[in-house]
Tab-separated table of C-alpha atoms in Angstrom:
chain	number	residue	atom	x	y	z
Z	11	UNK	CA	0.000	0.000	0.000
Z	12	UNK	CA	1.329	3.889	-0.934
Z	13	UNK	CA	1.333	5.808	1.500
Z	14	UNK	CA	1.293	9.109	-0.122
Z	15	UNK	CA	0.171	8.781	-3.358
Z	16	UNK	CA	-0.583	11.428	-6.050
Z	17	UNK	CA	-2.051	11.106	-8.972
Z	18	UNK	CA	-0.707	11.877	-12.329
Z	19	UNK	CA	2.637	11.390	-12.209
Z	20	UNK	CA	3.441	12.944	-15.754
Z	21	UNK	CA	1.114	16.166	-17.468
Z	22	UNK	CA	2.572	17.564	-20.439
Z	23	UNK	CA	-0.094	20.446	-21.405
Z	24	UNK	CA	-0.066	23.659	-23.612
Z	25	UNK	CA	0.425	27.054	-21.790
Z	26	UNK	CA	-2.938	28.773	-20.792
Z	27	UNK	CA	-4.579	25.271	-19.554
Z	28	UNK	CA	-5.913	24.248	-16.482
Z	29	UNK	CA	-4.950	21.269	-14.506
Z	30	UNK	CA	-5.387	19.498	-10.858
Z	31	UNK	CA	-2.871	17.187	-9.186
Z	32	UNK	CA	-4.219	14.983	-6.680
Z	33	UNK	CA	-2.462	13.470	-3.502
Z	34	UNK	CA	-4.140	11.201	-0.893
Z	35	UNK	CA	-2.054	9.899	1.647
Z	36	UNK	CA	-3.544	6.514	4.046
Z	37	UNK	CA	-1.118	6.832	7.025
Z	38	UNK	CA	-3.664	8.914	8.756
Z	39	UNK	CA	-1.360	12.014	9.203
Z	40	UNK	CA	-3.008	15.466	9.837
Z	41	UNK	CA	-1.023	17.733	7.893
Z	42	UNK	CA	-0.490	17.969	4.030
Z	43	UNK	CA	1.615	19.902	2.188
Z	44	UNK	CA	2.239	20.554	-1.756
Z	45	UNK	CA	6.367	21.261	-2.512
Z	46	UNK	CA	7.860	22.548	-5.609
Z	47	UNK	CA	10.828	20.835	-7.233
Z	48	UNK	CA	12.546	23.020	-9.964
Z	49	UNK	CA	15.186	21.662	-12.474
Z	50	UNK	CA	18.240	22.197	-9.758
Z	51	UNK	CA	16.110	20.357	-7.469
Z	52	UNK	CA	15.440	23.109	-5.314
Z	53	UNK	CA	12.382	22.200	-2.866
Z	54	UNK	CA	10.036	25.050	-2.012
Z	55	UNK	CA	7.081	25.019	0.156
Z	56	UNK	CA	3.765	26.020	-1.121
Z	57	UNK	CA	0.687	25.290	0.864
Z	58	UNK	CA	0.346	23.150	3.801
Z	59	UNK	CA	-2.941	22.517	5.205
Z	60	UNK	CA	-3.670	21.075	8.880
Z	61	UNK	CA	-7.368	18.645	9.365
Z	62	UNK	CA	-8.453	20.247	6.108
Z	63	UNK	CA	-7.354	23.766	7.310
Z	64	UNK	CA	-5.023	25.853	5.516
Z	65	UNK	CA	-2.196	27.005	7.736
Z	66	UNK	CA	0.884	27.645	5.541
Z	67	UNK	CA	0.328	29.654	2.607
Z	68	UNK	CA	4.320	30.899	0.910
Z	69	UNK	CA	4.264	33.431	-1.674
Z	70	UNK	CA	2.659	31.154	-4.597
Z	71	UNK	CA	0.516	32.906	-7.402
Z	72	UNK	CA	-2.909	32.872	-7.241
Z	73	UNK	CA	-3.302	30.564	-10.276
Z	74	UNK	CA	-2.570	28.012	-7.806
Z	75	UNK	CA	-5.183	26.875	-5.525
Z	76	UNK	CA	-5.156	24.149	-3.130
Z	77	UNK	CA	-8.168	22.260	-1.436
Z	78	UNK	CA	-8.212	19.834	0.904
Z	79	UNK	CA	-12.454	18.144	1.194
Z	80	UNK	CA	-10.850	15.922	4.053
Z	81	UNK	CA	-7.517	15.454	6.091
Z	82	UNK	CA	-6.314	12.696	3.798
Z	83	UNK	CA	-6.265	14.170	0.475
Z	84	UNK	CA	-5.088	17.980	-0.653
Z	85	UNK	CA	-5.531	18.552	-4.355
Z	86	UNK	CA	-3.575	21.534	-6.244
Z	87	UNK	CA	-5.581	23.091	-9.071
Z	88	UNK	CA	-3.392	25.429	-11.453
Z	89	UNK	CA	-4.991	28.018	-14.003
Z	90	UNK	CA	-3.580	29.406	-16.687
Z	91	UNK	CA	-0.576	27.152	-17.138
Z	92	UNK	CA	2.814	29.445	-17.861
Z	93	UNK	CA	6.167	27.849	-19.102
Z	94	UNK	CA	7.766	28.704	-15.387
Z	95	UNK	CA	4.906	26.286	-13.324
Z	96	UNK	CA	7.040	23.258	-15.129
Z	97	UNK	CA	8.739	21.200	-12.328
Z	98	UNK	CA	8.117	18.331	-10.228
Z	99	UNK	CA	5.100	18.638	-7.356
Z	100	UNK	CA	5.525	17.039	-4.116
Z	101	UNK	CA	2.737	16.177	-1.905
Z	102	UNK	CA	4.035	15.072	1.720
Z	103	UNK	CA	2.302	14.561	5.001
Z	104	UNK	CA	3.254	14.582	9.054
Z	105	UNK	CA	1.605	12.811	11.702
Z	106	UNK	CA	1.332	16.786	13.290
Z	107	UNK	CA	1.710	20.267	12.363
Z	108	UNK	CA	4.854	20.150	14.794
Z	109	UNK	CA	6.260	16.952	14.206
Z	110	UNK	CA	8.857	17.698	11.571
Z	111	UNK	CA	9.115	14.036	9.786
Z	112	UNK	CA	7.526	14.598	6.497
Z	113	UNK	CA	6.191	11.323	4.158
Z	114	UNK	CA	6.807	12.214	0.642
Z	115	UNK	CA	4.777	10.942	-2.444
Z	116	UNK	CA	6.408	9.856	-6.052
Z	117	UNK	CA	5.960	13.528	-7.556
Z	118	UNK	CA	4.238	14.676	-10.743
Z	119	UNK	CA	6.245	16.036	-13.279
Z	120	UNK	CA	4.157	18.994	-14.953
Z	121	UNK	CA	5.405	19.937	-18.554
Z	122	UNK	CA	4.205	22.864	-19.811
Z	123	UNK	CA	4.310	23.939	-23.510
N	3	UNK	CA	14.041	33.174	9.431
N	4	UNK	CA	15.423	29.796	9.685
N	5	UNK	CA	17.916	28.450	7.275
N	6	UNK	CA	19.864	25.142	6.001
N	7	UNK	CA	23.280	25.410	3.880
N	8	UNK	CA	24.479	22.684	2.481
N	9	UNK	CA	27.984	21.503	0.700
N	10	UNK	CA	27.379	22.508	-2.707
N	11	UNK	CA	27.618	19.810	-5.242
N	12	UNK	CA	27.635	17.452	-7.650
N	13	UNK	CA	30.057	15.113	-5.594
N	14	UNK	CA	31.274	12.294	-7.730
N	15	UNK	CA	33.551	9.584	-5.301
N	16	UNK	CA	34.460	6.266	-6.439
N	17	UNK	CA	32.942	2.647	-4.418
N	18	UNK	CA	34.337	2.518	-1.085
N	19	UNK	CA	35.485	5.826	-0.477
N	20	UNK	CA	34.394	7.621	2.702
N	21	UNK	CA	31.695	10.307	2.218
N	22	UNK	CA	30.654	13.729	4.380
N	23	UNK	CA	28.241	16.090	3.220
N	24	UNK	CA	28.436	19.422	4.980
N	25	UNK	CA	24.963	21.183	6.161
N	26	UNK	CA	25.116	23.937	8.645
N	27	UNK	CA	21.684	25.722	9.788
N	28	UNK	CA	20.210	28.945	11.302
N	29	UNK	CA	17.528	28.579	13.619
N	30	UNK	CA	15.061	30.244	16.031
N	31	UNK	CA	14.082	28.030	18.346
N	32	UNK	CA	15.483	24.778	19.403
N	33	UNK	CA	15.303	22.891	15.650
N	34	UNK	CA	14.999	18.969	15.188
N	35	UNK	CA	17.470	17.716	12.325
N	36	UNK	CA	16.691	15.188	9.174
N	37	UNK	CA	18.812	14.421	6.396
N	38	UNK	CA	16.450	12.815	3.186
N	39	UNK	CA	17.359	10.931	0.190
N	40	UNK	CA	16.253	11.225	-2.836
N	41	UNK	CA	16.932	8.363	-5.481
N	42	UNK	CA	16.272	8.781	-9.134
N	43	UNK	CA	12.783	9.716	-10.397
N	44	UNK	CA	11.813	8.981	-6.853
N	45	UNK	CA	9.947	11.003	-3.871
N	46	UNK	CA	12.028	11.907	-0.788
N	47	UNK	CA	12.719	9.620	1.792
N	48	UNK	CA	13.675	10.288	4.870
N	49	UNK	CA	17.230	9.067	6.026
N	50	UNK	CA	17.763	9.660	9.387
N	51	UNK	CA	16.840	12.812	12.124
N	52	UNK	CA	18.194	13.957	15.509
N	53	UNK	CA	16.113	15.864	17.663
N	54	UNK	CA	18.598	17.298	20.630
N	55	UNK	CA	22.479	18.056	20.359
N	56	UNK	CA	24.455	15.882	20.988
N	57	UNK	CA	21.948	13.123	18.972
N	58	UNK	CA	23.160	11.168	16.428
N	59	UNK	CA	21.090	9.902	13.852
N	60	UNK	CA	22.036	6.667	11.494
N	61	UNK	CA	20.517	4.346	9.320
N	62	UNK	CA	22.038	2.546	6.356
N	63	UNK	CA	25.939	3.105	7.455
N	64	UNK	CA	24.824	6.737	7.235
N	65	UNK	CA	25.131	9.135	10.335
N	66	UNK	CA	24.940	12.488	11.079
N	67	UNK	CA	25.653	14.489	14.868
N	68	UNK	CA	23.547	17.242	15.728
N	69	UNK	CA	26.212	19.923	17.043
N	70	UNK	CA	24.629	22.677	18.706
N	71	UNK	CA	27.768	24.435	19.272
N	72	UNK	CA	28.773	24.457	15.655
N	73	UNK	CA	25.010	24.288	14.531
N	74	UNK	CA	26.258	21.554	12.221
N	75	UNK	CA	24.772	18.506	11.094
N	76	UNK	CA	26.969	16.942	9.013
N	77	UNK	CA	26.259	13.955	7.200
N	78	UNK	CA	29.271	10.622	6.315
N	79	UNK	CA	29.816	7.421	5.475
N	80	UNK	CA	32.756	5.448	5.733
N	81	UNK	CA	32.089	3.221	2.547
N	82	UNK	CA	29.734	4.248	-0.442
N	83	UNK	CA	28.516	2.462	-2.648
N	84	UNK	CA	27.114	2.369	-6.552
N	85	UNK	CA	23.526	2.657	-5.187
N	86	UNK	CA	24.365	5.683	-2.955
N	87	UNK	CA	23.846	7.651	-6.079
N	88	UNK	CA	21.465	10.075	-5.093
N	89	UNK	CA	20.708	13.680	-4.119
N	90	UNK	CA	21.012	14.188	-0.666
N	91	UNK	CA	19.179	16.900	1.436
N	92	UNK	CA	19.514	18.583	5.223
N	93	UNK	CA	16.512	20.086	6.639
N	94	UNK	CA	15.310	21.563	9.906
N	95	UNK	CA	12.065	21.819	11.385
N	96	UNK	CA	11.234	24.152	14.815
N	97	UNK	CA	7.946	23.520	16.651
N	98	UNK	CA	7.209	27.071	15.870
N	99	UNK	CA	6.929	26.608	12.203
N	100	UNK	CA	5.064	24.534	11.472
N	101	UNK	CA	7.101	23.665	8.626
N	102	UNK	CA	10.614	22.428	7.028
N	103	UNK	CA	13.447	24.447	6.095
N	104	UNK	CA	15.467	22.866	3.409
N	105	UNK	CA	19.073	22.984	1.768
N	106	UNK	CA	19.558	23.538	-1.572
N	107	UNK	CA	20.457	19.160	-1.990
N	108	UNK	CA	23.601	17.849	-2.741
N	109	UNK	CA	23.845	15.424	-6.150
N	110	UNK	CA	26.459	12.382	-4.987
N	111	UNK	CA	27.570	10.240	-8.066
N	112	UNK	CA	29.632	6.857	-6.689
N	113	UNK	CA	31.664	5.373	-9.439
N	114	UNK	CA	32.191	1.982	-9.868
């Protein structure tokens, strides 16, 4: 069993299109989070979200829009695709806010052309 | 704010030889320590943590000594091998936060 999983794990899509990355995790953890992965492997935090309640929100544009419906899954919407939103998208997840040990899924690689 | 510097890379060592990976941090707080993996086309995976100085974290022949003096948590291993190859990176977390701070990763290469 996966226990972070996120779903695709490859999008290749034209510039100006919408897409949604999905990431459920089964470990029963109460915080999620969404991390970007640029080309030099650079991880940056995006959102995290705590029992379905947004709690870290970094300086991400507002194309991007999480949503978490329950504790174990946060989805990441993105509108209006540009060329610099290609990179790989992390979902992870901690037992607690505080807890520091994060539980990474596979990544999906967005392309954008 | 809090922050992680690691050894800039790409290392590249051949099988066998002994490895350390540099990561110094700035932190309010009193931080807890982790050092992840990350193989090829995979997720990160957490390696090993300390939570206090004077810890030391290991798993895998790896290990790392949280230094609070030096605010150092440098990562070695006396032999590496082929399926080492990864990118390897230090992070902190501080109750405070809420969140991980992470280094910038370090790409090791071990040659046959």
């Amino acid at each position: 069993d996966t226990a972070v999983s996120q779903t695709p794990k490859y999008l290749v899509t034209q510039m100006g299109n919408d897409k949604s990355i999905k990431c459920e995790q089964n470990l029963g953890h109460d915080t999620m989070y969404w991390y970007k992965q640029d080309s030099k492997k650079f991880l940056k935090i995006m959102f995290s979200y705590n029992n379905k309640e947004l709690i870290i929100n970094e300086t991400v544009p507002n194309r991007f829009s999480p949503k978490s419906p329950d504790k174990a899954h946060l989805n990441l919407h993105i509108n209006s695709l540009e060329l610099g939103d290609s990179a790989v998208y992390f979902c992870a997840s901690t037992p607690h806010a505080n807890t520091g040990e994060l539980f990474f899924g596979e990544g999906s690689r967005l392309t954008v052309l | 704010g809090d922050s992680v510097t690691q050894m800039e890379g790409p290392v590249t060592l051949s099988e066998e030889a002994f490895l350390t990976i540099n990561c110094t941090y700035t932190a309010t707080g009193y931080p807890s320590l982790f050092w992840y993996v990350q193989y090829p086309g995979e997720g990160l995976q957490l390696l090993l943590k300390a939570t206090k100085a004077d810890d030391k974290g290991s798993n895998k022949g790896f290990e790392a000594t949280y230094r609070k003096e030096t605010t150092s948590f440098h990562l070695e291993k006396g032999s590496v091998q082929v399926s080492d190859s990864a990118v390897y990176f230090c992070a902190l977390s501080t109750t405070n936060a809420g969140k991980s701070t992470f280094g910038d990763g370090t790409t090791l290469t071990v040659k046959p």
